[in-house]
mmCIF file of C-alpha atoms in Angstrom:
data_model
loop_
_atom_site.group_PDB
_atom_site.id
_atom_site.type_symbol
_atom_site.label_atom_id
_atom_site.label_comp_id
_atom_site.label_asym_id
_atom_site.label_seq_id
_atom_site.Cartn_x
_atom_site.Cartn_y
_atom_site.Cartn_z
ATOM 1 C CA UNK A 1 45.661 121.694 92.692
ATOM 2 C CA UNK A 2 43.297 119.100 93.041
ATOM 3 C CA UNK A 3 40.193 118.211 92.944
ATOM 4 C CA UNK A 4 38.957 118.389 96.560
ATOM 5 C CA UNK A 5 42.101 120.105 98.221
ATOM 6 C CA UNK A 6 41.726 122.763 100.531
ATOM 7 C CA UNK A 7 43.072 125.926 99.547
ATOM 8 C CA UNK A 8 44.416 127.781 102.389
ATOM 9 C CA UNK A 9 42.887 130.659 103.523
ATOM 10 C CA UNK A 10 46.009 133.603 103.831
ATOM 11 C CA UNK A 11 46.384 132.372 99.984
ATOM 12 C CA UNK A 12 42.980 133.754 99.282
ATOM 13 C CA UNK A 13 42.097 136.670 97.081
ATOM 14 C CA UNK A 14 38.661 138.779 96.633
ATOM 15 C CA UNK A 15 37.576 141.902 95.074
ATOM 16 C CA UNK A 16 36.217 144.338 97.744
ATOM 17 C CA UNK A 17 35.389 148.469 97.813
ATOM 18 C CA UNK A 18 38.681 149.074 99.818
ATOM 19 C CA UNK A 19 41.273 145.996 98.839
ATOM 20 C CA UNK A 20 42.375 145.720 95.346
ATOM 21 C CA UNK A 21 41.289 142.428 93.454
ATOM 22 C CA UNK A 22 45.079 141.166 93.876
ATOM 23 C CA UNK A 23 45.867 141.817 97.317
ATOM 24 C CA UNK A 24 45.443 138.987 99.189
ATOM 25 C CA UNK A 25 43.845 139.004 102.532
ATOM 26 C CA UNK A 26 45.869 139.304 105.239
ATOM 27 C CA UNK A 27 46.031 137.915 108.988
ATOM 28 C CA UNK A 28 43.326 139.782 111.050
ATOM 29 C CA UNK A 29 44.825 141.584 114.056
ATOM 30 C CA UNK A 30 44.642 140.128 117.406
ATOM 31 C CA UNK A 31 40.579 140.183 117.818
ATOM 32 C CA UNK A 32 39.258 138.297 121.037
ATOM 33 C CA UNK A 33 35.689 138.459 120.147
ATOM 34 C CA UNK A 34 35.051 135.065 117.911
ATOM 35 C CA UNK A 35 35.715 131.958 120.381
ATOM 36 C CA UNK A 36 34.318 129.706 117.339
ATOM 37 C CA UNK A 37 33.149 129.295 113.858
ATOM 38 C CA UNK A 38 29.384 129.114 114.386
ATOM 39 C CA UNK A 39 29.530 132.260 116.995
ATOM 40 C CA UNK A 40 28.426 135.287 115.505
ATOM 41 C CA UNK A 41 30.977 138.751 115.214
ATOM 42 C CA UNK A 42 29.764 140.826 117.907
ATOM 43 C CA UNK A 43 28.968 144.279 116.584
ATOM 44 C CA UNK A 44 31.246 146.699 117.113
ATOM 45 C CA UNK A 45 30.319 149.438 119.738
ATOM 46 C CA UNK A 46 29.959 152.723 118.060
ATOM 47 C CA UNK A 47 31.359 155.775 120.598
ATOM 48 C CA UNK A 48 28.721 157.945 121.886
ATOM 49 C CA UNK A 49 29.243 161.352 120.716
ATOM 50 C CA UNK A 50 27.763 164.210 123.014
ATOM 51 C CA UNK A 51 26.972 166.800 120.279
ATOM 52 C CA UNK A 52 25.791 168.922 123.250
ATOM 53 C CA UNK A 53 28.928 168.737 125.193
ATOM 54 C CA UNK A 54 31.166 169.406 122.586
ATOM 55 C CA UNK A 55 29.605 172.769 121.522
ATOM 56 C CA UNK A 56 29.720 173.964 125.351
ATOM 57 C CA UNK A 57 33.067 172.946 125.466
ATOM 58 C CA UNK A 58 33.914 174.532 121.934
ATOM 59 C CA UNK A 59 32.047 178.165 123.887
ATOM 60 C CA UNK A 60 34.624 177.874 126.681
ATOM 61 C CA UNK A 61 37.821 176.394 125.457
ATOM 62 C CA UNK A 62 40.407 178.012 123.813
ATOM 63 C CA UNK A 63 41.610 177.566 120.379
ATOM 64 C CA UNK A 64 43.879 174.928 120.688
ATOM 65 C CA UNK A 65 41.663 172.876 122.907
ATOM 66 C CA UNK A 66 39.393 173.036 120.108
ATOM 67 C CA UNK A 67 41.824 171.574 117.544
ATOM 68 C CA UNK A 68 42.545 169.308 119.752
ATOM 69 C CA UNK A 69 39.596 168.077 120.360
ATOM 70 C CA UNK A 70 38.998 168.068 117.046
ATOM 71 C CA UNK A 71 42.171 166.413 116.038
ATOM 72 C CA UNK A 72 40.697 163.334 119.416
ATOM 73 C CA UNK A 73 37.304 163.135 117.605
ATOM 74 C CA UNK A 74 39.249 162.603 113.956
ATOM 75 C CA UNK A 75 41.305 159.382 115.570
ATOM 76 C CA UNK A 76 38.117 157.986 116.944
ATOM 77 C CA UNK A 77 36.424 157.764 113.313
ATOM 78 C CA UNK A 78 39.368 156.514 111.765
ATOM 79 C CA UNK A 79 39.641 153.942 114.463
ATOM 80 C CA UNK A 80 36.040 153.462 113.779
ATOM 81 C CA UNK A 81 36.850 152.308 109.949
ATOM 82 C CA UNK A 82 39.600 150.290 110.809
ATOM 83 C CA UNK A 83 37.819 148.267 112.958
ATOM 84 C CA UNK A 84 34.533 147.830 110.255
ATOM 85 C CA UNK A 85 37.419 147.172 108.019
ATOM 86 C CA UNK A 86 38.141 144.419 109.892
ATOM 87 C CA UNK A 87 35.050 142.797 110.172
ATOM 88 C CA UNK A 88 34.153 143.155 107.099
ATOM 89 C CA UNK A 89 37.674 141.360 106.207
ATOM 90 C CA UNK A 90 36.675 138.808 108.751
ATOM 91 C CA UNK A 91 32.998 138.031 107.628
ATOM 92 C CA UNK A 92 34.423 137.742 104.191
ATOM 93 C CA UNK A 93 36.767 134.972 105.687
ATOM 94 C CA UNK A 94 34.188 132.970 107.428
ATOM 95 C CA UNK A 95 31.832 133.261 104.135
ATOM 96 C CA UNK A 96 34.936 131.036 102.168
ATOM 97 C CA UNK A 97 35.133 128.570 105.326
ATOM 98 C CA UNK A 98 31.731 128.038 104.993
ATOM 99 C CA UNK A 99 31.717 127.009 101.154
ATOM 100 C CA UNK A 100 34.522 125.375 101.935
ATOM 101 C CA UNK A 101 33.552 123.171 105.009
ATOM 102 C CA UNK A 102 30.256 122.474 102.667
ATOM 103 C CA UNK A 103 32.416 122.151 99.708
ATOM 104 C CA UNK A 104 34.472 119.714 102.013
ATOM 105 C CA UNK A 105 30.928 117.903 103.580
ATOM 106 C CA UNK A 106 29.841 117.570 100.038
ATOM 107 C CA UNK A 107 33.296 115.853 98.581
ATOM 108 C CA UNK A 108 32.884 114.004 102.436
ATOM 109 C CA UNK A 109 29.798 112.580 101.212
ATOM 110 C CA UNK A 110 30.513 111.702 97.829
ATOM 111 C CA UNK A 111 33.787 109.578 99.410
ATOM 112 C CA UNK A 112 31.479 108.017 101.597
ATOM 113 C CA UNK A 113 29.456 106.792 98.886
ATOM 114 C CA UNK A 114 32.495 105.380 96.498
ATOM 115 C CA UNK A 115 33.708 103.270 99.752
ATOM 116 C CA UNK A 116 30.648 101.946 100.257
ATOM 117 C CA UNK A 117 30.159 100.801 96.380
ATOM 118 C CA UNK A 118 33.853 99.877 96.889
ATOM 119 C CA UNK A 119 32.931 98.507 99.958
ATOM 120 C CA UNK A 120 30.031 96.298 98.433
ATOM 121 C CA UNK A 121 32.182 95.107 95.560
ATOM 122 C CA UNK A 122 34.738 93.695 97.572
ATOM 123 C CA UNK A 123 32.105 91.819 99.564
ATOM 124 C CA UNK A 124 30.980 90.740 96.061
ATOM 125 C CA UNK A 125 33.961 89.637 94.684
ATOM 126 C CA UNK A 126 34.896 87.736 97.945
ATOM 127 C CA UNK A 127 31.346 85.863 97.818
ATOM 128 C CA UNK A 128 32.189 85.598 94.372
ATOM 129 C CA UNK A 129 35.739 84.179 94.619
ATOM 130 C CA UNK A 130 35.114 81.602 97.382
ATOM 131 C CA UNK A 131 32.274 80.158 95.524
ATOM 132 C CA UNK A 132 34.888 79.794 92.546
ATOM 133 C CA UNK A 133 37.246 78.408 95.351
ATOM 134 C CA UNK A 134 34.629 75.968 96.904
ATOM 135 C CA UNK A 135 33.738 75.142 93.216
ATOM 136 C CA UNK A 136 37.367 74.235 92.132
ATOM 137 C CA UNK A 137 38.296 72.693 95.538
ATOM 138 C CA UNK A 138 35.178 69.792 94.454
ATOM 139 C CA UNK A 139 36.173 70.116 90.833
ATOM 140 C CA UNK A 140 39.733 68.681 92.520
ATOM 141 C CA UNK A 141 38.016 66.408 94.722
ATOM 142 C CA UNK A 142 36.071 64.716 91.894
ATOM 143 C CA UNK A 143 39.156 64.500 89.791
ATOM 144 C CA UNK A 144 41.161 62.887 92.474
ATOM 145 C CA UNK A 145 38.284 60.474 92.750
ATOM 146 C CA UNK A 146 38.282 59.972 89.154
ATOM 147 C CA UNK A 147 41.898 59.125 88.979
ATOM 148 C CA UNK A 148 41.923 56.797 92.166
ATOM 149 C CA UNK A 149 39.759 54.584 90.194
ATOM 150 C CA UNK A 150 41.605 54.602 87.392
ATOM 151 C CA UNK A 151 44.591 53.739 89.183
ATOM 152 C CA UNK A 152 42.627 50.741 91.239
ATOM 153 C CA UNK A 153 41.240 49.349 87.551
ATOM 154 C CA UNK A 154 44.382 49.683 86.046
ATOM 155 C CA UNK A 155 46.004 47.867 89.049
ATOM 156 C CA UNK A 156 43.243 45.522 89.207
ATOM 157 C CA UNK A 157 43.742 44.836 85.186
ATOM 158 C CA UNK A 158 47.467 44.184 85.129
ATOM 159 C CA UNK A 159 46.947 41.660 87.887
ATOM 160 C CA UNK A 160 44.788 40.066 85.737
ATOM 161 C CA UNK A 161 47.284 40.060 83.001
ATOM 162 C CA UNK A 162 50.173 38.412 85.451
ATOM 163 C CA UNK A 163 47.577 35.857 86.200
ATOM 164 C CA UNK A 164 46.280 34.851 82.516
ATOM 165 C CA UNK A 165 50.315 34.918 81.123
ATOM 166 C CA UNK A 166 50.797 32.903 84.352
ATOM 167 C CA UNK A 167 48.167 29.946 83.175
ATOM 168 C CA UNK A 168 49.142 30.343 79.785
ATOM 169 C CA UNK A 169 52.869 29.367 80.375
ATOM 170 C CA UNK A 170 51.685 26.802 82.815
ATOM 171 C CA UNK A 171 49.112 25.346 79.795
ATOM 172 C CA UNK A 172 52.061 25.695 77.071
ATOM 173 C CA UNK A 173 54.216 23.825 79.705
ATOM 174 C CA UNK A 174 51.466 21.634 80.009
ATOM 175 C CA UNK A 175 51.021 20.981 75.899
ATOM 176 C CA UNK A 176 55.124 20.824 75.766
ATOM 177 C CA UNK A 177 55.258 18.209 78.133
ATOM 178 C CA UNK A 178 51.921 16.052 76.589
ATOM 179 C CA UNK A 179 53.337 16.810 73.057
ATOM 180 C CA UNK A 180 56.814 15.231 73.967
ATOM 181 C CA UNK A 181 55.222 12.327 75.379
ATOM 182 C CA UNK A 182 52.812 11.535 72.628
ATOM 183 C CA UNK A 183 55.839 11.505 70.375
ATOM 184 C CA UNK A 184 58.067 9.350 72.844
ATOM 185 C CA UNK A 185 55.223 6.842 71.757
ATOM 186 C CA UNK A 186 54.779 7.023 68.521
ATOM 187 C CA UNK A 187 58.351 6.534 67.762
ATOM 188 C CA UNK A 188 58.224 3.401 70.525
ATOM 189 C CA UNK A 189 55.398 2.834 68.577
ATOM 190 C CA UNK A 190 57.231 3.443 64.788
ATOM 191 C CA UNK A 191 60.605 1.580 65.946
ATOM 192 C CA UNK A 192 58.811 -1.732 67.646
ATOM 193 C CA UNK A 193 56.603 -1.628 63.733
ATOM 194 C CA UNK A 194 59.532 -1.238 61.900
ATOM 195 C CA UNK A 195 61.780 -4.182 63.864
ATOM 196 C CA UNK A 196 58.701 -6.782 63.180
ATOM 197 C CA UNK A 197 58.706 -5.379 59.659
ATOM 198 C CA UNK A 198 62.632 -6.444 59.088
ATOM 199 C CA UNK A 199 61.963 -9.530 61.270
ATOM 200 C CA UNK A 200 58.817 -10.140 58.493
ATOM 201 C CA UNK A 201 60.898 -9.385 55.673
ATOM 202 C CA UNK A 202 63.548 -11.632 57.015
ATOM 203 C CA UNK A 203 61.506 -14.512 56.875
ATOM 204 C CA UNK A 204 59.694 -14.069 53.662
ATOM 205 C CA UNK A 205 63.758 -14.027 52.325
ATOM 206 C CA UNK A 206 64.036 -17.098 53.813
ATOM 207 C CA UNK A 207 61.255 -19.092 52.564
ATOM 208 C CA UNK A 208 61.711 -17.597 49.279
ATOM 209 C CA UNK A 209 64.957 -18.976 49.167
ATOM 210 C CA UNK A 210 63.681 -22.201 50.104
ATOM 211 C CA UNK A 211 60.893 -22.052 47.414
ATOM 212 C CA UNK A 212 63.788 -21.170 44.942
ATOM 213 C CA UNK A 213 65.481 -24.582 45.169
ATOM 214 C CA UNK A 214 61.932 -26.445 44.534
ATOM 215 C CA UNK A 215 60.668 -26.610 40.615
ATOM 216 C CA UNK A 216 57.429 -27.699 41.823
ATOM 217 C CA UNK A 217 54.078 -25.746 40.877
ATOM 218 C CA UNK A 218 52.978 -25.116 44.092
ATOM 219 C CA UNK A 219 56.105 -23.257 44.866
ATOM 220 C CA UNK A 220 55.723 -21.184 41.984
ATOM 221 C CA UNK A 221 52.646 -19.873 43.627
ATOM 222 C CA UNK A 222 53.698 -19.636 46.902
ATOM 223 C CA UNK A 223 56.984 -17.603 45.502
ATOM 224 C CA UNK A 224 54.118 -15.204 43.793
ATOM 225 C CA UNK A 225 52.144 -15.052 47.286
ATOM 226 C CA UNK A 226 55.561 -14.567 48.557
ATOM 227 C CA UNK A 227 56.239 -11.650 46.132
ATOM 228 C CA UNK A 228 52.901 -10.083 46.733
ATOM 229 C CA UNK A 229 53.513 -10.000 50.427
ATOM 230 C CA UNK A 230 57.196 -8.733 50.054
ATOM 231 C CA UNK A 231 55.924 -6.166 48.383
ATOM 232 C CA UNK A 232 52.852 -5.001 50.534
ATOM 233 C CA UNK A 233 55.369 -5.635 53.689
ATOM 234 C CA UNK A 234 57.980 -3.076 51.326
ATOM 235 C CA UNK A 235 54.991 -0.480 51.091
ATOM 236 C CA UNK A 236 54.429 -0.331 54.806
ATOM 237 C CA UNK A 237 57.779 -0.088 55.636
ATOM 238 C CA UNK A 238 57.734 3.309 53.415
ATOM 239 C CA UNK A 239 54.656 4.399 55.046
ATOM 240 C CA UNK A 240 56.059 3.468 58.479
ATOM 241 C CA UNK A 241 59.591 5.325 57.583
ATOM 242 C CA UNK A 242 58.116 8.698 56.516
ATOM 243 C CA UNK A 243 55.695 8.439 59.464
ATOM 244 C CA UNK A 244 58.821 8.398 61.461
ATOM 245 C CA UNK A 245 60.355 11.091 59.293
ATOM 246 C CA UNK A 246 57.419 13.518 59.886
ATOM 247 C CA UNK A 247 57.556 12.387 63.639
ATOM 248 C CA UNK A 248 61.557 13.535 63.708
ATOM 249 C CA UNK A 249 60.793 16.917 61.882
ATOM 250 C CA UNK A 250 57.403 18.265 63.894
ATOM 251 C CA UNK A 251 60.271 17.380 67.164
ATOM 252 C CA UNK A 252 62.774 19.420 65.864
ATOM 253 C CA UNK A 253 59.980 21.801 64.922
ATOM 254 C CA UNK A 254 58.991 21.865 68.642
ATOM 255 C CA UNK A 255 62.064 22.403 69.944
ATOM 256 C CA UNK A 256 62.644 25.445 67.774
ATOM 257 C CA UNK A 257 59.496 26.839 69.303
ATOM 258 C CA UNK A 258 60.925 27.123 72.710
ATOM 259 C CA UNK A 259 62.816 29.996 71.496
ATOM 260 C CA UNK A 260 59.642 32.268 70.119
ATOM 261 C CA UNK A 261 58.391 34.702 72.494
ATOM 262 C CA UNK A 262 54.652 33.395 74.116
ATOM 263 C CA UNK A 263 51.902 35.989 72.602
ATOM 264 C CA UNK A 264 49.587 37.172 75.339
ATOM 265 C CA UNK A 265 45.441 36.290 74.979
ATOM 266 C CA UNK A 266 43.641 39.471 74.732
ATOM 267 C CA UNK A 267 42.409 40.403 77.849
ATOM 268 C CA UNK A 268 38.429 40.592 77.564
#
């Protein structure tokens, strides 16, 4: 059984002058005199026994009216112990509802004291819980904040990206288009140099031929200044060619660059 439960009363066994310790008690007879627990047994009314009476009638009666009598009076006693036999059975009963309905108040109590703990540490954990809640909810809040603006700045910084490869392609377009004009001149520049060159060297061939068909001394001299100036005019030809060499190779150079991939600037 357990702990707390009410053990019924019919199941009940006690020790007693006239039951045995095993018998159990048993359902009191049809007794109108308790309308409640907390009304007290009324005492039994004990017959009134006219000593007097009895030994007039015992002068005048006959013999069997005596045993009869006698036999009346023996029923009355025995009727007598049945009925303190009874309340005795029943005062025994209401003794073990008592401790029980105080055995029941007490374990009444002691309930009543867990659900209010119980009842205060719910309340404690609920305080306890929204606060975590309410705690997490701005923990999430703060976050969310946190990650808007990284979102915005990262936004913000690949814009800035688009627009800085944006005026570097327009500056290397820029460069490209200065570079190819600067070497549209210089080879202008290189072929206009190199036709008065042949146009000079054509005319030093032809007054050196000139000079070759004279034996005088003066066009001995003028056939060395002649030489001299062939050969200075021969020299800047050379120069003049490899400039226009150099000129032909950083253009093919260039065009070869059109095909490398640009290289961002570091964003700062």
């Amino acid at each position: 059984m357990k702990v707390g439960a009410i053990q019924p009363y019919h199941n009940l066994k006690h020790s007693s002058p006239i039951s045995s310790p095993d018998t159990p008690i048993n359902d009191p007879p049809d007794f109108t005199g308790i309308t409640g627990v907390a009304m007290s047994i009324p005492e039994a009314k004990q017959p009134a026994i006219h000593f007097d009476t009895v030994k007039i009638q015992k002068l005048t009666l006959s013999k069997k009216n005596f045993e009869r009598e006698k036999h009346d009076i023996s029923a009355k006693d025995a009727s007598n112990k049945v009925s303190m036999y009874d309340q005795k059975q029943l005062m025994e009963r209401i003794c073990i509802l008592e401790k029980e309905t105080a055995q029941l108040k007490t374990q009444l109590k002691e309930k009543d004291v867990i659900i209010t703990n119980l009842t205060e540490l719910l309340q404690h954990k609920i305080s306890e819980y929204s606060q975590l809640i309410e705690e997490e909810q701005q923990s999430h809040e703060q976050t969310e904040g946190k990650l808007k603006q990284a979102e915005t700045l990262a936004e913000e910084k690949l814009q800035q990206l688009q627009e800085n490869r944006k005026e570097f392609e327009e500056k290397a377009e820029q460069l490209k288009k200065l570079h190819e004009e600067k070497l549209a001149a210089v080879l202008r520049k290189s072929a206009s140099e190199i036709s008065c060159r042949d146009e000079k060297i054509s005319k030093l061939k032809q007054q050196i031929s000139e000079i070759l068909q004279g034996k005088s001394w003066e066009r001995q001299r003028q056939i060395y200044e002649l030489k001299k100036e062939v050969t200075r005019v021969s020299e800047e030809a050379s120069r003049l060619q490899r400039e226009l060499t150099l000129q032909k190779s950083l253009k093919q150079e260039c065009k070869s660059c059109k095909s490398l991939p640009l290289k961002r600037r570091p964003y700062k």
